[in-house]
Each structure stands twice: as C-alpha cells, then as structure tokens.
Short mmCIF file of C-alpha atoms in Angstrom, two decimals:
data_model
loop_
_atom_site.label_atom_id
_atom_site.label_comp_id
_atom_site.label_asym_id
_atom_site.label_seq_id
_atom_site.Cartn_x
_atom_site.Cartn_y
_atom_site.Cartn_z
CA UNK A 1 110.37 93.01 119.25
CA UNK A 2 109.52 91.07 116.12
CA UNK A 3 105.93 91.03 115.00
CA UNK A 4 104.27 87.94 113.59
CA UNK A 5 101.93 90.13 111.55
CA UNK A 6 102.71 90.81 107.94
CA UNK A 7 100.83 91.24 104.71
CA UNK A 8 100.51 88.19 102.49
CA UNK A 9 98.99 87.79 99.07
CA UNK A 10 95.37 86.74 98.76
CA UNK A 11 94.42 83.40 97.24
CA UNK A 12 91.36 81.24 96.62
CA UNK A 13 91.19 77.60 97.70
CA UNK A 14 89.64 74.50 96.24
CA UNK A 15 90.19 70.75 96.31
CA UNK A 16 91.28 69.20 93.05
CA UNK A 17 93.60 66.74 91.34
CA UNK A 18 97.24 66.97 92.39
CA UNK A 19 99.93 67.64 89.81
CA UNK A 20 102.11 65.12 91.69
CA UNK A 21 99.99 61.98 91.45
CA UNK A 22 96.59 60.35 91.33
CA UNK A 23 95.08 61.99 94.43
CA UNK A 24 93.41 65.23 95.44
CA UNK A 25 95.13 68.15 97.14
CA UNK A 26 94.10 71.54 98.49
CA UNK A 27 94.79 74.06 95.72
CA UNK A 28 95.79 77.68 96.46
CA UNK A 29 95.26 79.95 93.47
CA UNK A 30 96.88 83.42 93.61
CA UNK A 31 95.48 84.58 90.23
CA UNK A 32 93.49 87.48 91.68
CA UNK A 33 93.39 91.05 90.30
CA UNK A 34 94.86 92.65 93.44
CA UNK A 35 98.01 90.49 93.34
CA UNK A 36 101.11 91.51 91.34
CA UNK A 37 101.59 89.70 88.00
CA UNK A 38 104.48 87.57 89.28
CA UNK A 39 102.36 86.29 92.21
CA UNK A 40 99.33 85.65 89.99
CA UNK A 41 101.36 83.03 88.10
CA UNK A 42 101.71 80.86 91.24
CA UNK A 43 99.52 77.94 92.29
CA UNK A 44 100.33 76.01 95.44
CA UNK A 45 98.98 72.66 96.47
CA UNK A 46 99.02 71.09 99.91
CA UNK A 47 98.39 67.53 101.02
CA UNK A 48 98.55 65.75 104.36
CA UNK A 49 101.47 63.36 104.86
CA UNK A 50 100.62 62.36 108.44
CA UNK A 51 98.51 63.86 111.22
CA UNK A 52 99.45 67.55 111.58
CA UNK A 53 102.16 67.36 108.88
CA UNK A 54 101.56 68.70 105.37
CA UNK A 55 103.64 68.85 102.20
CA UNK A 56 103.22 71.82 99.91
CA UNK A 57 104.37 72.39 96.36
CA UNK A 58 104.58 75.76 94.62
CA UNK A 59 103.99 75.72 90.87
CA UNK A 60 104.68 78.60 88.47
CA UNK A 61 102.73 79.07 85.25
CA UNK A 62 104.63 80.57 82.30
CA UNK A 63 104.18 80.14 78.57
CA UNK A 64 101.20 77.83 79.08
CA UNK A 65 103.31 75.40 81.13
CA UNK A 66 103.39 74.77 84.90
CA UNK A 67 106.76 74.13 86.56
CA UNK A 68 107.43 72.95 90.12
CA UNK A 69 109.58 75.65 91.76
CA UNK A 70 109.74 74.56 95.41
CA UNK A 71 108.52 72.31 98.20
CA UNK A 72 107.45 73.53 101.64
CA UNK A 73 106.18 71.90 104.82
CA UNK A 74 103.53 72.93 107.30
CA UNK A 75 103.23 71.44 110.77
CA UNK A 76 100.57 72.13 113.38
CA UNK A 77 101.90 73.66 116.59
#
C-alpha cells in the first residue's frame, strides 16, 4: 500500500506581483528557519489559468538574483 501522507516543507503565502507579467499571483515563500538552506532559497508562485487549473512557477534565489527553475500545474480533482 502506498500512503499519500508525507512531510513537506513549510511556507508562508501572500498575494503579490508576479515575476512573469503585470498581474498578481499567490506567492509561496519557503524562507523559514525550520527549512533547510536549499529550500529556503525557493519561492513559488501560482496563478489560475482557467477554472480548477493553475500554473505554478518555482524560482530560486542565489547571489541576489532570482531564476526560474521549473513550471508545475495543479488541477482540482
């Protein structure tokens, strides 16, 4: 049997300007003391593309610069 329970890293959320254009997105900030250093450098943002379909982007901060590292999608069941 495979469990759908697993530990994930904590994050804080806010709504703010997207890095991808002139619109707002939900921001997920992993820069919390309990997260490992390599996770703390990540900020995700999520925006709705259509009802129940969302596009996410993961950004990595290094050397004072943010770089897009991957896209992900979320869809309501």
